[in-house]
Amino acid sequence: MNDSLSISNNIFYLVDASGFLFRSFFALPALTTTQNRPIGALLGLCNMLLKIWETHEFTHWALVLDSKEPTFRHELMPSYKSQRKHPPEALLEQFSLLPHLCESFSIPYVIYPGFEADDLMVSYGKWALSFAQQVVLVSSDKDLMQAVTPEIRMYDPVKVLWVNEATVEARWGGRPSQIPDIQGLAGDPSDHIPGIPGIGLKTAATWIKEAGSLEAVLEGNINALSQHKRDLIHTFKDQARLCCHIARLRDDVPIVHSDLQPFQRKFPDPHRLEAFLDEMELKRLKRRLTDLGWLQNKPPLQVQVHLWSPQALSAVCVTYMSWLQDSKGSILGVVLFNTLEAMVVPFGDFQQEAWKQFWNSETHLKVSWDILSILRKLSYAMPKALEDLRVLEYMVRGCHSEKTAQDTIIHCLSECPVIDTVWGLDIPEYLRCYHSVHEAVYGIQAYHVYRARLQGTLYHTLDLPLLSCLYGMEKRGIGLDIDTLTMLSRKLSDKMTQLEKKIYTHFHSPINLASPKQLAQVLFEDLGWPKPKKGKSGQYSTDSSVLETYGAQGYTLAQDILEWRHYAKLKQSYTDTLPLQVNLDTGRIHSSFSMVTTSTGRLASFNPNLQHIPISSVFPIRSAFRPAPGYVFLSLDYSQIELRLLAHMGSINTLIHAFQRGHDVHHATAQALFHTDEVSSEYRKRAKTINFGILYGMSAFGLAQQLNVPPQEAREYIHRYFELYPGIRAYMQEVEGQAQKDGYVRTLWGRKCTILDIHSTSSVVRQGALRQAINAPLQGTCADFMKKAMLDCQVLLNPDAYLLLQIHDEMLLEVPESRVEILALQLQSLMEKIDVLQVPLKVNYYWGKVWL
């Protein structure tokens, strides 16, 4: 059996095991075995290592451990790390088990007396570049950033952050190699490195950037330096040199290995691993590794992997496509699997005629997981005869899909045993990826399982065809006027400054208004406001709901802070961020779309999210979006779609008659609830809140907050509402009963909407699930209608009009100005006839040069 993995030349991962064990100990619950042996930190480390194994492609790795002995730094500076408390015995006991963990998981490890793990990582990283294409330092330790180069990257799994030279520059204000110089001046309190008293990181970075090095600073090569600062430098220059030396990580630790062979990534011995898991009583982890096939004893499935050929490709009828990607996500090729043989197609061969014929063939069924994520990188046309495993899983389960292909497959099959890959000699090293073959082998099995469980026709008539539509929307993008956003950003800054001056009149000194901790200190300690309950962090909460409560009680300062936050969010989320997301080649923003992230079938937009662009007349963010020359925006939206669906699906006669006669339902509700024939705009607004609040299962308390009335008054409104529309309560009870019985509800067209927490032991969570169940059939049916409209409108749009966005019950299009009037009428008719209900569907539209 070929246990070792080989991909993309060699990629060597060095993992800061001691650092992560330390973090896990203080971040996770203090778990123990039945014999009181502490295991919480070990479990946290195991889970993190397994996550790295599953989500990263690398050929070699090692865990790096700290030694118990003092290092050379302690000899040079006895105060080094002296402020740190002695580690708890429970942590020390788990540190002592690290070698045992490594041996059980077949992970190589390195440890060297007199040197810290950081020194080992830098030294081994530098040495490994003679044998590896790339080295990755896996750590959350900021000190390791000084080792970052184009060939040595850093990955922080806690923040899920890749660190490169640009990241370091932004974090430190200097190049990676300058970090020890900066610490020589500013010190490092976490390691008790003093630096020069009174010199902070920002000042130190500025000086180093100007002078170039610590020595140049110490020699006085800094302009406009005060005499006081010069005196400090002169007095503490020797200390600064020592601190720099202490902070600089060693890259010359003696290496006892001659090559990377001992660090090969390989699967653990199942017997040894199982013994370790049993000894540590890691039952849940054992179940997970069993599902992954790591603990199997039977012979592994052998899979032959060959380089593709046109003849072999033409014989394929149904195949799974698993994509080969490098560490940066670039496509290297694809693994195709059908029976017990796999073939690899390198990226460079995608231009060959045989591959193009396969890609566009209607007779070769191709299965892939999340094809949109691949097409975004390839910029190819959607393949013909495609099925998407992620969309299929979503349809069968009726809830959001798993985040990786591996998770989808495991959820479907439960067990995905290790396979024995037999690589053809003609396959280059960089294309030998075990994970892609494993996904292909079990991905085709998962596809057949889910295909057999599929009910209804929506997968083939709506969701699968919609992939092409979404891909077209992503490629088209939407135009953005950066000058408009820049102007709005300046206005927001001015408004925030005005509010800050007003707010600070209440404080002794300015604070960071974005800091909940500082704000809580001022409001509840300095100003003596009545103290709310403390949150999970142990601090008094200053979130929006808390400040809104104070604002309702007459605390105008709370209202000012909320207003400041609103403007800060507009600035941070939109006016300052959107310009950075404009594609330089097209001059447009290209959002991504997904149909598998909600339980109701609604579409989602991300990178950036364009579905939540606020509607505002004061700071009109939407006005910055612009159509192409000669084009206008055309917007069409369903009017009161969910109330109309409620009337139809619940057979609510009162509502049905109102809609059939073209009445304003909010106006009618206001007349009945408030006992008046003259309905003011305020009354209509309240009635609208009640209509949709009850539709979403809102409680009397929630409605009271929305209307700013006492809870008793809100309860009376709800009581009157159910008397006005008696069928609604019966419909809600029927839907709740179905959700409690089956665990899911269905839309009008049969889409399954799973209600995950309907049987939760928490009454609060369970009530939230019931509210979701009430609304899901309505929201999901609206989503189905929108998807059908998006598909059906393509014939009308071709060849020169484009669908840009879909936002809940609205479609935004970009159409030639010469065609807009006729298209608006055609699309309105199409959407209003999307289905035949007991009530008419009504669609409003507008067009113009600005998105309203």
JSON list of N, CA and C in Angstrom, two decimals, residues 523-525 527-533:
[
{"chain": "A", "resi": 523, "resn": "LEU", "atom": "N", "xyz": [-20.49, 54.49, 30.22]},
{"chain": "A", "resi": 523, "resn": "LEU", "atom": "CA", "xyz": [-21.93, 54.58, 30.43]},
{"chain": "A", "resi": 523, "resn": "LEU", "atom": "C", "xyz": [-22.35, 54.09, 31.81]},
{"chain": "A", "resi": 524, "resn": "PHE", "atom": "N", "xyz": [-21.82, 52.94, 32.22]},
{"chain": "A", "resi": 524, "resn": "PHE", "atom": "CA", "xyz": [-22.34, 52.30, 33.42]},
{"chain": "A", "resi": 524, "resn": "PHE", "atom": "C", "xyz": [-21.50, 52.54, 34.67]},
{"chain": "A", "resi": 525, "resn": "GLU", "atom": "N", "xyz": [-20.28, 53.00, 34.49]},
{"chain": "A", "resi": 525, "resn": "GLU", "atom": "CA", "xyz": [-19.44, 53.30, 35.65]},
{"chain": "A", "resi": 525, "resn": "GLU", "atom": "C", "xyz": [-19.30, 54.81, 35.83]},
{"chain": "A", "resi": 527, "resn": "LEU", "atom": "N", "xyz": [-20.81, 57.41, 34.07]},
{"chain": "A", "resi": 527, "resn": "LEU", "atom": "CA", "xyz": [-22.07, 58.17, 34.01]},
{"chain": "A", "resi": 527, "resn": "LEU", "atom": "C", "xyz": [-23.14, 57.60, 34.93]},
{"chain": "A", "resi": 528, "resn": "GLY", "atom": "N", "xyz": [-22.92, 56.40, 35.42]},
{"chain": "A", "resi": 528, "resn": "GLY", "atom": "CA", "xyz": [-23.85, 55.83, 36.39]},
{"chain": "A", "resi": 528, "resn": "GLY", "atom": "C", "xyz": [-25.18, 55.39, 35.84]},
{"chain": "A", "resi": 529, "resn": "TRP", "atom": "N", "xyz": [-25.24, 55.03, 34.56]},
{"chain": "A", "resi": 529, "resn": "TRP", "atom": "CA", "xyz": [-26.49, 54.51, 34.01]},
{"chain": "A", "resi": 529, "resn": "TRP", "atom": "C", "xyz": [-26.87, 53.22, 34.73]},
{"chain": "A", "resi": 530, "resn": "PRO", "atom": "N", "xyz": [-28.18, 52.91, 34.82]},
{"chain": "A", "resi": 530, "resn": "PRO", "atom": "CA", "xyz": [-28.59, 51.61, 35.40]},
{"chain": "A", "resi": 530, "resn": "PRO", "atom": "C", "xyz": [-27.91, 50.47, 34.65]},
{"chain": "A", "resi": 531, "resn": "LYS", "atom": "N", "xyz": [-27.37, 49.53, 35.39]},
{"chain": "A", "resi": 531, "resn": "LYS", "atom": "CA", "xyz": [-26.55, 48.49, 34.76]},
{"chain": "A", "resi": 531, "resn": "LYS", "atom": "C", "xyz": [-27.41, 47.34, 34.24]},
{"chain": "A", "resi": 532, "resn": "PRO", "atom": "N", "xyz": [-27.21, 46.97, 32.96]},
{"chain": "A", "resi": 532, "resn": "PRO", "atom": "CA", "xyz": [-27.92, 45.80, 32.43]},
{"chain": "A", "resi": 532, "resn": "PRO", "atom": "C", "xyz": [-27.23, 44.52, 32.87]},
{"chain": "A", "resi": 533, "resn": "LYS", "atom": "N", "xyz": [-27.76, 43.40, 32.45]},
{"chain": "A", "resi": 533, "resn": "LYS", "atom": "CA", "xyz": [-27.11, 42.13, 32.74]},
{"chain": "A", "resi": 533, "resn": "LYS", "atom": "C", "xyz": [-25.80, 42.04, 31.98]}
]
